[in-house]
Coordinates of N, CA, C and O in Angstrom, one line a residue:
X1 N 109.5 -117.7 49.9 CA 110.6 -117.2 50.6 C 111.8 -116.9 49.7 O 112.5 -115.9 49.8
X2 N 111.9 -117.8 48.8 CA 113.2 -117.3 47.6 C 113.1 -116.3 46.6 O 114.0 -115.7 45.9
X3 N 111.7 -116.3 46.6 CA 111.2 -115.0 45.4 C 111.4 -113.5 46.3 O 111.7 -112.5 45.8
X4 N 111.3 -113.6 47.6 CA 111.6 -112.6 48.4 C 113.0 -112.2 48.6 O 113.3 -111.0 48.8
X5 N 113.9 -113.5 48.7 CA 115.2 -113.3 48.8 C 116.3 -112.8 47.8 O 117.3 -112.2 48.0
X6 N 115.8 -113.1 46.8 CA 115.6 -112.8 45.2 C 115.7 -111.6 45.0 O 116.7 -111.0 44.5
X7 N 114.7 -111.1 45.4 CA 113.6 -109.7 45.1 C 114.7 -108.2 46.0 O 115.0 -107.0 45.7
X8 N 115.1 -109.0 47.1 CA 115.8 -108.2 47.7 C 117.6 -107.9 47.6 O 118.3 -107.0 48.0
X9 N 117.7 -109.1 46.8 CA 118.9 -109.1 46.3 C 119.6 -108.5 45.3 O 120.7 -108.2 45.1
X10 N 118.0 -108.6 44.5 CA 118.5 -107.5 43.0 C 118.1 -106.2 43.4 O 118.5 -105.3 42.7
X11 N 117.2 -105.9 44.6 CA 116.7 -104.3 44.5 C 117.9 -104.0 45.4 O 117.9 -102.8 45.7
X12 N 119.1 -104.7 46.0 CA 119.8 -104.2 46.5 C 121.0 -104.1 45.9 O 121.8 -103.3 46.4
X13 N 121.3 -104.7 44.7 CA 122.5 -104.0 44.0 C 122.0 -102.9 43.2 O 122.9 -102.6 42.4
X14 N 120.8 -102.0 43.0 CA 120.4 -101.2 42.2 C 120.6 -99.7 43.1 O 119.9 -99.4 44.1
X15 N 121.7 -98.8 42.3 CA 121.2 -97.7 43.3 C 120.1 -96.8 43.5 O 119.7 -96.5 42.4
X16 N 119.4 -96.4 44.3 CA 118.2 -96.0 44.3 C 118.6 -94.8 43.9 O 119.7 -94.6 44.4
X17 N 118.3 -93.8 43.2 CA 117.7 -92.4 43.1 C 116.8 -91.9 42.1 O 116.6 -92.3 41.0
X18 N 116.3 -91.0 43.0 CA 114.9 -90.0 42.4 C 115.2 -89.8 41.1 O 116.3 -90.0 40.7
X19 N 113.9 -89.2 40.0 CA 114.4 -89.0 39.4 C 114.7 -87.3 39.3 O 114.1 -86.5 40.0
X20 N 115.8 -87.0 38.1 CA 116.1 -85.4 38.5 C 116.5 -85.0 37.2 O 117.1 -85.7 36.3
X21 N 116.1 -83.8 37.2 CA 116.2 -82.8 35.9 C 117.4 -81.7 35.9 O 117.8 -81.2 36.9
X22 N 117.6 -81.6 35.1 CA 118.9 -80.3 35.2 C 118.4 -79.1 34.9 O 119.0 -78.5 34.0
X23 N 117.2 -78.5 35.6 CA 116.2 -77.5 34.7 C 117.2 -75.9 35.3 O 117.6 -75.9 36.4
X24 N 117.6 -74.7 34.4 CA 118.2 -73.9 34.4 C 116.9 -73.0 35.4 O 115.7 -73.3 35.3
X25 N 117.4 -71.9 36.3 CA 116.3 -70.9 36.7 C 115.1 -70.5 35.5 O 115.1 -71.1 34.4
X26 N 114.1 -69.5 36.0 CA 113.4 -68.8 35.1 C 114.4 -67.2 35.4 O 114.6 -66.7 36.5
X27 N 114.8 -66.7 34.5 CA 115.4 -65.4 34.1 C 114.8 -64.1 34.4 O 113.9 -63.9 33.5
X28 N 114.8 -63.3 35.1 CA 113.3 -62.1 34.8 C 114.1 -61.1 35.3 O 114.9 -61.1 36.2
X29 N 113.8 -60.1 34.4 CA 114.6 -58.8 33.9 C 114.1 -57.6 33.9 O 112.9 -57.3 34.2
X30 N 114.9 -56.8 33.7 CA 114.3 -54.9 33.8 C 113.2 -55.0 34.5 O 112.2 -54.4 34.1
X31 N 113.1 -56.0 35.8 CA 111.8 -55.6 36.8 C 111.9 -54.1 37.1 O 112.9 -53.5 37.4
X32 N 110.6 -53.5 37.0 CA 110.7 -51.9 37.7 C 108.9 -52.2 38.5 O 107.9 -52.9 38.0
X33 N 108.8 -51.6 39.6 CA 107.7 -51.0 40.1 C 107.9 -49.4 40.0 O 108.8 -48.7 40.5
X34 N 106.9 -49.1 39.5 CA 106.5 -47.4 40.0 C 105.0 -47.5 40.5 O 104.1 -48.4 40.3
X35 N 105.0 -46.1 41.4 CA 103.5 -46.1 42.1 C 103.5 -44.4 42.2 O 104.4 -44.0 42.9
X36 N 102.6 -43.4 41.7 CA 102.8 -42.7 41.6 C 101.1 -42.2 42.1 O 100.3 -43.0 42.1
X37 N 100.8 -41.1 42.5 CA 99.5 -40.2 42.7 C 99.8 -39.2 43.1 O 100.7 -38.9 43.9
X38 N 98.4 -38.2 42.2 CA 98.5 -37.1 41.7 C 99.1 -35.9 42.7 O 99.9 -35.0 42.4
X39 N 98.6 -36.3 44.1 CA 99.1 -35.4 45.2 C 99.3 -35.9 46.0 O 99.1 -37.1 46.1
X40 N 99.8 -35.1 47.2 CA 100.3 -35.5 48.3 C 98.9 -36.0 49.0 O 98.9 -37.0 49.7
X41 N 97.6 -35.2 48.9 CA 96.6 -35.5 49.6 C 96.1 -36.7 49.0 O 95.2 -37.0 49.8
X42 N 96.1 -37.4 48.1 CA 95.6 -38.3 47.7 C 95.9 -39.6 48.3 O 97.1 -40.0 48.3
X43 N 94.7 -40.4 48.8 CA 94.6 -41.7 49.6 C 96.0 -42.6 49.2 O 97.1 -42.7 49.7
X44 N 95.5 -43.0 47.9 CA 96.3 -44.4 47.1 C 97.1 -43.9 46.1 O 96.8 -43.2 45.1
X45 N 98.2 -44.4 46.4 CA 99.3 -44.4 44.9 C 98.3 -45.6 43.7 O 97.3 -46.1 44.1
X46 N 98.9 -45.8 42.2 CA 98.5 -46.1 41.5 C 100.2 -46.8 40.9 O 101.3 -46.3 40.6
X47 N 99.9 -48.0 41.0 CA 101.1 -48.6 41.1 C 101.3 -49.5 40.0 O 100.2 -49.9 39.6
X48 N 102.2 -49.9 39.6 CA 102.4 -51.0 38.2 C 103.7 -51.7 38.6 O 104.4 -51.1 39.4
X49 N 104.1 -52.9 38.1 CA 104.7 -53.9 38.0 C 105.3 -54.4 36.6 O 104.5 -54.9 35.8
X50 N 106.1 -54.4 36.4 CA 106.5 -55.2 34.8 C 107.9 -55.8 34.8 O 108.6 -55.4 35.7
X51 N 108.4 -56.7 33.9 CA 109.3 -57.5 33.9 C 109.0 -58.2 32.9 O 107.9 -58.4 32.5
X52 N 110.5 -58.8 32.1 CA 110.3 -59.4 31.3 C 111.0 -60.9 31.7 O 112.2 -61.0 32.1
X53 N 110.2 -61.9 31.4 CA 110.5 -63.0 32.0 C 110.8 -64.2 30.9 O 110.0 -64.4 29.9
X54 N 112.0 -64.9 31.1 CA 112.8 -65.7 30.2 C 112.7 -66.7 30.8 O 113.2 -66.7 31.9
X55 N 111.9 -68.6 30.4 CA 112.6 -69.6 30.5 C 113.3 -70.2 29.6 O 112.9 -70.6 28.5
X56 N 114.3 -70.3 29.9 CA 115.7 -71.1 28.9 C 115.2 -72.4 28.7 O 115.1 -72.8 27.5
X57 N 115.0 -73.5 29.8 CA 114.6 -74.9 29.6 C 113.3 -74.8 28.1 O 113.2 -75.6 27.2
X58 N 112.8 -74.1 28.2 CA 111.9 -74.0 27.2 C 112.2 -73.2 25.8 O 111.7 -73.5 24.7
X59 N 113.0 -72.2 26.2 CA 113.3 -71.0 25.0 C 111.9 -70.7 24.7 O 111.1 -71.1 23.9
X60 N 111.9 -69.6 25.6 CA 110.5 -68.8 25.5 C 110.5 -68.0 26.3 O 110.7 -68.4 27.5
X61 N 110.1 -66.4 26.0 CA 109.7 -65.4 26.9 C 108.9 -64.9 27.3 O 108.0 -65.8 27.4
X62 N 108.4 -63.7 27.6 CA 107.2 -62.9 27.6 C 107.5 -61.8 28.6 O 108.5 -61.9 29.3
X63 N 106.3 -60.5 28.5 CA 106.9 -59.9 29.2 C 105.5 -59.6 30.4 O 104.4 -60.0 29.9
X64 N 105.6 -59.2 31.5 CA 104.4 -59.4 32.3 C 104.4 -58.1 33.0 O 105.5 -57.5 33.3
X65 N 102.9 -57.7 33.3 CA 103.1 -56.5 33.6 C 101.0 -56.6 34.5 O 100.0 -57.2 34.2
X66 N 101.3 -55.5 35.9 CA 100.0 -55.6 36.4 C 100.1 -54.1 37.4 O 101.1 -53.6 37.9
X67 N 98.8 -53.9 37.2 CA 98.5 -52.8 38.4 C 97.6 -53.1 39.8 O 96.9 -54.1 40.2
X68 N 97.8 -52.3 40.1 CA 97.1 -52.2 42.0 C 96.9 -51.0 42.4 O 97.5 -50.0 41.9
X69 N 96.1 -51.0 43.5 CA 96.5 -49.2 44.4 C 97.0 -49.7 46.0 O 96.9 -50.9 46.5
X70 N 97.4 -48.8 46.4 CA 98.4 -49.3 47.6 C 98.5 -47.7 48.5 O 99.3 -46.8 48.0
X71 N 97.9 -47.5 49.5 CA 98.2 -46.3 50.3 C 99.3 -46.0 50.4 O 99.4 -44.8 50.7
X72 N 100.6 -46.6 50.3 CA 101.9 -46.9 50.7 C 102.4 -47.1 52.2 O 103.4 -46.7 52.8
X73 N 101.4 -47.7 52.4 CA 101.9 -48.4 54.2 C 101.4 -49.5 54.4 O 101.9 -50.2 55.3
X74 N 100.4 -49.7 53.8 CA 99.9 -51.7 54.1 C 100.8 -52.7 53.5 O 101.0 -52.7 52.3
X75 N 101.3 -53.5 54.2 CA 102.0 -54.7 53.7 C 100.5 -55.8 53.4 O 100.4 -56.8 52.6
X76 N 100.0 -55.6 53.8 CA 99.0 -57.1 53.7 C 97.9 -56.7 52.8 O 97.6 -55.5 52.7
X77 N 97.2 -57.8 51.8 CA 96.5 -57.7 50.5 C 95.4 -57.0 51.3 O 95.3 -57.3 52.5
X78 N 94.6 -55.9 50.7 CA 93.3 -55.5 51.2 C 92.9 -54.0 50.3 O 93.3 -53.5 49.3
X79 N 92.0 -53.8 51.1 CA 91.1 -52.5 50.4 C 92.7 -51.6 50.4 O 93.3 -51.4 49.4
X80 N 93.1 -51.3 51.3 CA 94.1 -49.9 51.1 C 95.7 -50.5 50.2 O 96.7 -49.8 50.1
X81 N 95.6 -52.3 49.5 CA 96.6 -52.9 49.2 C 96.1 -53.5 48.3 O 96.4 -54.7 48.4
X82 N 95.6 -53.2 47.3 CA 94.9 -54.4 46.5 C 95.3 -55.4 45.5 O 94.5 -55.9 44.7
X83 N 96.9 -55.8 45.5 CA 97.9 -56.1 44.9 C 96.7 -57.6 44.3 O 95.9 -58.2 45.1
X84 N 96.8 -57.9 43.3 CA 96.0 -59.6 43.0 C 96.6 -60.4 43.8 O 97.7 -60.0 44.2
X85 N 96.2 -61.8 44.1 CA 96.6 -62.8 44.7 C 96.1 -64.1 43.7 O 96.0 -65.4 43.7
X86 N 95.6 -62.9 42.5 CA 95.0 -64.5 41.5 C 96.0 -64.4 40.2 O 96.4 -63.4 39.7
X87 N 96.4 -66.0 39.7 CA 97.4 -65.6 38.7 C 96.9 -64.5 37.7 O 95.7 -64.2 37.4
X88 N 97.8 -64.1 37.3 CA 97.7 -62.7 36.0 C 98.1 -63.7 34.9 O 99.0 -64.5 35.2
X89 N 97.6 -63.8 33.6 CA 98.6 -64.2 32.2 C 99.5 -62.8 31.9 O 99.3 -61.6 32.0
X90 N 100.5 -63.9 31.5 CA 101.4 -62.5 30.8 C 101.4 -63.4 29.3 O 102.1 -62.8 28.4
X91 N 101.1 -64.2 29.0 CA 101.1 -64.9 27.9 C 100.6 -66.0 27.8 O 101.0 -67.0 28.5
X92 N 99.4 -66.0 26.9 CA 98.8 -67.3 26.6 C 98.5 -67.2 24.8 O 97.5 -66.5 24.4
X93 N 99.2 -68.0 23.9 CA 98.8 -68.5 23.3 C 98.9 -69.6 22.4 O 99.5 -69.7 21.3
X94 N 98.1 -70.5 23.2 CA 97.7 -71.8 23.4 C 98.8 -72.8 22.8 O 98.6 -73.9 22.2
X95 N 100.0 -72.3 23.1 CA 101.2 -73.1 23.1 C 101.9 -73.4 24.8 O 102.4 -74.3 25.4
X96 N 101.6 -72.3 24.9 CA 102.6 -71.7 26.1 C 101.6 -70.9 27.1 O 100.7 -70.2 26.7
X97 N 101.9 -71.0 28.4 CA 100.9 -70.1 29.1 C 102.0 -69.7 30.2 O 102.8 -70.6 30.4
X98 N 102.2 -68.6 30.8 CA 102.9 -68.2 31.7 C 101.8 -67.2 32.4 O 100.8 -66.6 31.8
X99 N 102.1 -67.2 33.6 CA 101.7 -66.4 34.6 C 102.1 -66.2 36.1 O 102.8 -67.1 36.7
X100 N 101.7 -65.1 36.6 CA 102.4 -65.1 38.0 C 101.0 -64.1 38.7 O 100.1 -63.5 38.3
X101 N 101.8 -64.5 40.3 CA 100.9 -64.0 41.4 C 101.5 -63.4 42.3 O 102.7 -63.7 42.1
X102 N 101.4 -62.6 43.3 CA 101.9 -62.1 44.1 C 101.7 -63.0 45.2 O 100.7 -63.8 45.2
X103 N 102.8 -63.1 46.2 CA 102.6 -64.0 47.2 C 102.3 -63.2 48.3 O 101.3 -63.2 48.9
X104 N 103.5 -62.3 48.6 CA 103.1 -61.3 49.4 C 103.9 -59.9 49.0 O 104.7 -60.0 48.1
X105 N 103.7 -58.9 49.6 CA 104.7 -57.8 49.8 C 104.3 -56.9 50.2 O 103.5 -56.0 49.9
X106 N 105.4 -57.2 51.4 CA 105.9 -56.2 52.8 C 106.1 -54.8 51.9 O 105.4 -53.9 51.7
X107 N 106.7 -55.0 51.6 CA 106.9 -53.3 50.5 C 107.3 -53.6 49.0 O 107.5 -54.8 48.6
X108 N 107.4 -52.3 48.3 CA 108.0 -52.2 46.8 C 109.6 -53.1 46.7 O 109.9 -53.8 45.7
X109 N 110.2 -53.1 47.3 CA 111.3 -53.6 47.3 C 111.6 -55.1 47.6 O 112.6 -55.7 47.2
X110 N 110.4 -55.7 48.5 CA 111.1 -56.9 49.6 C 109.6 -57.7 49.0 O 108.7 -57.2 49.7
X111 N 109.2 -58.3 48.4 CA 108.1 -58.9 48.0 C 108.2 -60.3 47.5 O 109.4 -60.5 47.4
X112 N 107.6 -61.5 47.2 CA 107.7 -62.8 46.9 C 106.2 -62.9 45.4 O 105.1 -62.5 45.5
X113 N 107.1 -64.0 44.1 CA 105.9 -63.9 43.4 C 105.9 -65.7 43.3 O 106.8 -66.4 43.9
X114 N 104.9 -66.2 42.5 CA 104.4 -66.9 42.5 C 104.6 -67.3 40.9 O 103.6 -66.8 40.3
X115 N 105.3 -67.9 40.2 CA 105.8 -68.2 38.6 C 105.2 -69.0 38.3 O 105.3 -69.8 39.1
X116 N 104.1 -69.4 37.2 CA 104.2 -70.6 36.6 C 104.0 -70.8 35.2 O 103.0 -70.3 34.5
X117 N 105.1 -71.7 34.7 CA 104.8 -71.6 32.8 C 104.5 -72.9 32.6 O 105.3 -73.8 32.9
X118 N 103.4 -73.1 31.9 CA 102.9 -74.4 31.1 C 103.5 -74.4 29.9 O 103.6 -73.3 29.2
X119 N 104.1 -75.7 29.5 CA 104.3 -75.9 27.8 C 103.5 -76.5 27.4 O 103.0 -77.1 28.3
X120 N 102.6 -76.9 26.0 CA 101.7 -78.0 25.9 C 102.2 -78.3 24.4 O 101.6 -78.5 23.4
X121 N 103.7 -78.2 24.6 CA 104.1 -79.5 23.1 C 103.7 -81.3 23.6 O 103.7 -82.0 24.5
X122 N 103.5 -81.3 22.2 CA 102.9 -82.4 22.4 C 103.6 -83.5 22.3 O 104.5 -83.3 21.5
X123 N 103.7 -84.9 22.7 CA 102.5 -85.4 23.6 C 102.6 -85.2 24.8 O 101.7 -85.7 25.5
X124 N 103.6 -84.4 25.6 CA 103.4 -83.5 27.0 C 103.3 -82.5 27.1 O 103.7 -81.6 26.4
X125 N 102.5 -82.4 28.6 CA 102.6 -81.4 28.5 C 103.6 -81.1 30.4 O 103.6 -81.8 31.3
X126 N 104.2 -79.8 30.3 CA 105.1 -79.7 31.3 C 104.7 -78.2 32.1 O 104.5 -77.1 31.4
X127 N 104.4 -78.1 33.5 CA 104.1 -77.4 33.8 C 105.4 -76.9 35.2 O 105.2 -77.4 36.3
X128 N 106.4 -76.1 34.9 CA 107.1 -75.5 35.9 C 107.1 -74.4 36.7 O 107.1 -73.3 36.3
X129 N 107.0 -74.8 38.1 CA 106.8 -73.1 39.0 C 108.4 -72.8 39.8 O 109.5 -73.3 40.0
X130 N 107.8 -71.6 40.0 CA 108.9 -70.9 40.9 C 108.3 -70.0 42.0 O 107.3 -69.4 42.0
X131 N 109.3 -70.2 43.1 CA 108.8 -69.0 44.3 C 109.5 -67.9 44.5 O 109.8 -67.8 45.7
X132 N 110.1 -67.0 43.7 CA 111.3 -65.7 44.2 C 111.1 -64.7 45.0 O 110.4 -63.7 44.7
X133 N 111.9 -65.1 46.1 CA 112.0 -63.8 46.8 C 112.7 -62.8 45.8 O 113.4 -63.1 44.8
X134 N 112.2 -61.3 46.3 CA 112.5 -60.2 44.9 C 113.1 -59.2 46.2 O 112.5 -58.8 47.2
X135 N 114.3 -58.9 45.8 CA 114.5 -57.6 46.1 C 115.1 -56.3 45.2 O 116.2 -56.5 44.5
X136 N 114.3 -55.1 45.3 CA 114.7 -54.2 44.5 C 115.4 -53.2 45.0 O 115.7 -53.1 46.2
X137 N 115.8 -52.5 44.1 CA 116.9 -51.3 44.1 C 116.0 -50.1 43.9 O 115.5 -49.8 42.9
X138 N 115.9 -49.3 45.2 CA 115.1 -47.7 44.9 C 115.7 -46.9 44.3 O 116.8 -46.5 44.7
X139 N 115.1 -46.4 43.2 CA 115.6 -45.3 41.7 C 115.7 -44.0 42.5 O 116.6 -43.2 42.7
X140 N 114.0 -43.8 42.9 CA 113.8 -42.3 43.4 C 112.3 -42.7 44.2 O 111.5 -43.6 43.9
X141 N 112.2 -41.8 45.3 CA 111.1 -41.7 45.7 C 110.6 -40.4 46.3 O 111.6 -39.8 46.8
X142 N 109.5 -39.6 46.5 CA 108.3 -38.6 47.0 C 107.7 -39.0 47.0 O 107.3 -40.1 46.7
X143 N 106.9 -37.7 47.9 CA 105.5 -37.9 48.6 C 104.7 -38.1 47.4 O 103.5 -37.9 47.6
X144 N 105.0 -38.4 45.9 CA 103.8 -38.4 45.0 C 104.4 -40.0 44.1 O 103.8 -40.8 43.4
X145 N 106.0 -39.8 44.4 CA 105.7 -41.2 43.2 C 107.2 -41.9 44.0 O 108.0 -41.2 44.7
X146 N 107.3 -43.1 43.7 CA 108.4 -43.9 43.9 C 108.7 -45.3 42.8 O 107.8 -46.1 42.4
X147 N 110.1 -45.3 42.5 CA 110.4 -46.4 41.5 C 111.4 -47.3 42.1 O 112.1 -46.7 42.9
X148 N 111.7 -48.3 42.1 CA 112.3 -49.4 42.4 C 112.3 -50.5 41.0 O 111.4 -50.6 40.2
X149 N 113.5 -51.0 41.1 CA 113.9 -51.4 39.6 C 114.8 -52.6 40.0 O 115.0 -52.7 41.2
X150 N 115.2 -53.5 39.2 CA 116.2 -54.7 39.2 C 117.3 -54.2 38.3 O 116.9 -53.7 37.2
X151 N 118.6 -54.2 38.5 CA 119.6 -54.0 37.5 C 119.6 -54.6 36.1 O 119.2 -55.8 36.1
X152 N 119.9 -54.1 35.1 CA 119.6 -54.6 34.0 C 120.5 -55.9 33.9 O 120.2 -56.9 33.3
X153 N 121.7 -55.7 34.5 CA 122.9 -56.4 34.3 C 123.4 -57.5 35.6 O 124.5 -58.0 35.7
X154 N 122.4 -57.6 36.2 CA 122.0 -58.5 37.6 C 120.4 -59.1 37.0 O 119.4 -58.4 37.2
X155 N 120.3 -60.3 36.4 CA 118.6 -60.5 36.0 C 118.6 -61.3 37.7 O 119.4 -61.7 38.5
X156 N 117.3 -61.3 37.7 CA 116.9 -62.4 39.3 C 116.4 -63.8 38.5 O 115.8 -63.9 37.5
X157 N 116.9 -64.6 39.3 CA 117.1 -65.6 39.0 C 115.6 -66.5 40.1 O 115.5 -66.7 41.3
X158 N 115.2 -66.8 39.4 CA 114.1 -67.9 39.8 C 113.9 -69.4 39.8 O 112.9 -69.9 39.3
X159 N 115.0 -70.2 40.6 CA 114.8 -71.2 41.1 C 113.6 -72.0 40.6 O 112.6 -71.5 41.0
X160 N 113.5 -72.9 40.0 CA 112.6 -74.0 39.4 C 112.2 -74.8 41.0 O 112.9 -75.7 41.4
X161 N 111.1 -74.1 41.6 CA 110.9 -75.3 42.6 C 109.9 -76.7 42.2 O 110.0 -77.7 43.0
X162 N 109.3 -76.8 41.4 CA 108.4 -77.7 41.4 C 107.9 -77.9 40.0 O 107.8 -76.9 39.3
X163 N 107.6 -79.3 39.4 CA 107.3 -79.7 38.6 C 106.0 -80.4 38.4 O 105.5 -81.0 39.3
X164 N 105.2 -80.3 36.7 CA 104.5 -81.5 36.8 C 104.6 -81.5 35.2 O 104.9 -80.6 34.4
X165 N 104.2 -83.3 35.1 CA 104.1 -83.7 33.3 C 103.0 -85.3 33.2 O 102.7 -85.8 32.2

């Protein structure tokens, strides 16, 4: 009974909290989508992705970039949308690994990705993700090509949601 009384007496003068990191966003820059095809009759645009992606907690960049075809009316992954839903590397070597995934996207502009950068300095190793909602700025669009871009001078900022080490 006294080792209990004890026990509760010292965990009660201790303040409890979690533990917490002061981890800065992931940075990601000159995002642009273009999706362009050859004619108006043609099924699927031919679409690309790129951005260059900065974490500061780490000091390290890379730049990431992927393609898809996309009719330009499906919001949901599929034959007429074939956006990946499996991570992409944009950098791996064998220090550092970054990659991302598409989560979803409703359109070129309004889309969510899926971040994640491993460090493997040693003796940890640290693996940080992010979830960003993305919204873009339309450049130009036609019936054959359309661009949407992030301001150079506005980077999007990507929230560190989740950790592991």
């Amino acid at each position: 009974m006294q080792l209990v009384i004890l026990f509760t007496v010292v965990l009660g003068s201790v303040p409890w909290e979690l533990a917490q990191f002061d981890l800065a966003p992931f940075n990601l820059t000159d995002m642009c989508i273009e999706c362009e095809k050859e004619n108006v009759d043609a099924p699927l645009f031919d679409c690309s992705i790129k951005f260059d992606w900065d974490d500061p907690n780490a000091e390290q960049s890379c730049t990431c970039e992927d393609h898809w075809q996309w009719d330009g009316v499906t919001q949901s992954q599929g034959a007429t949308n074939n956006y990946s839903t499996n991570y992409l590397v944009c950098k791996d070597d064998k220090v550092e690994l970054f990659q991302f995934k598409f989560v979803d996207l409703f359109d070129l502009s309004n889309f969510s990705l899926s971040l994640a950068h491993m460090n493997f300095p040693t003796p940890t190793i640290a693996n940080m993700f992010a979830e960003p909602n993305i919204t873009l700025e339309l450049e130009n669009k036609s019936d054959t090509a359309m661009t949407y871009f992030s301001p150079s001078d506005r980077p999007i900022k990507a929230n560190i949601t989740g950790m592991t080490i």
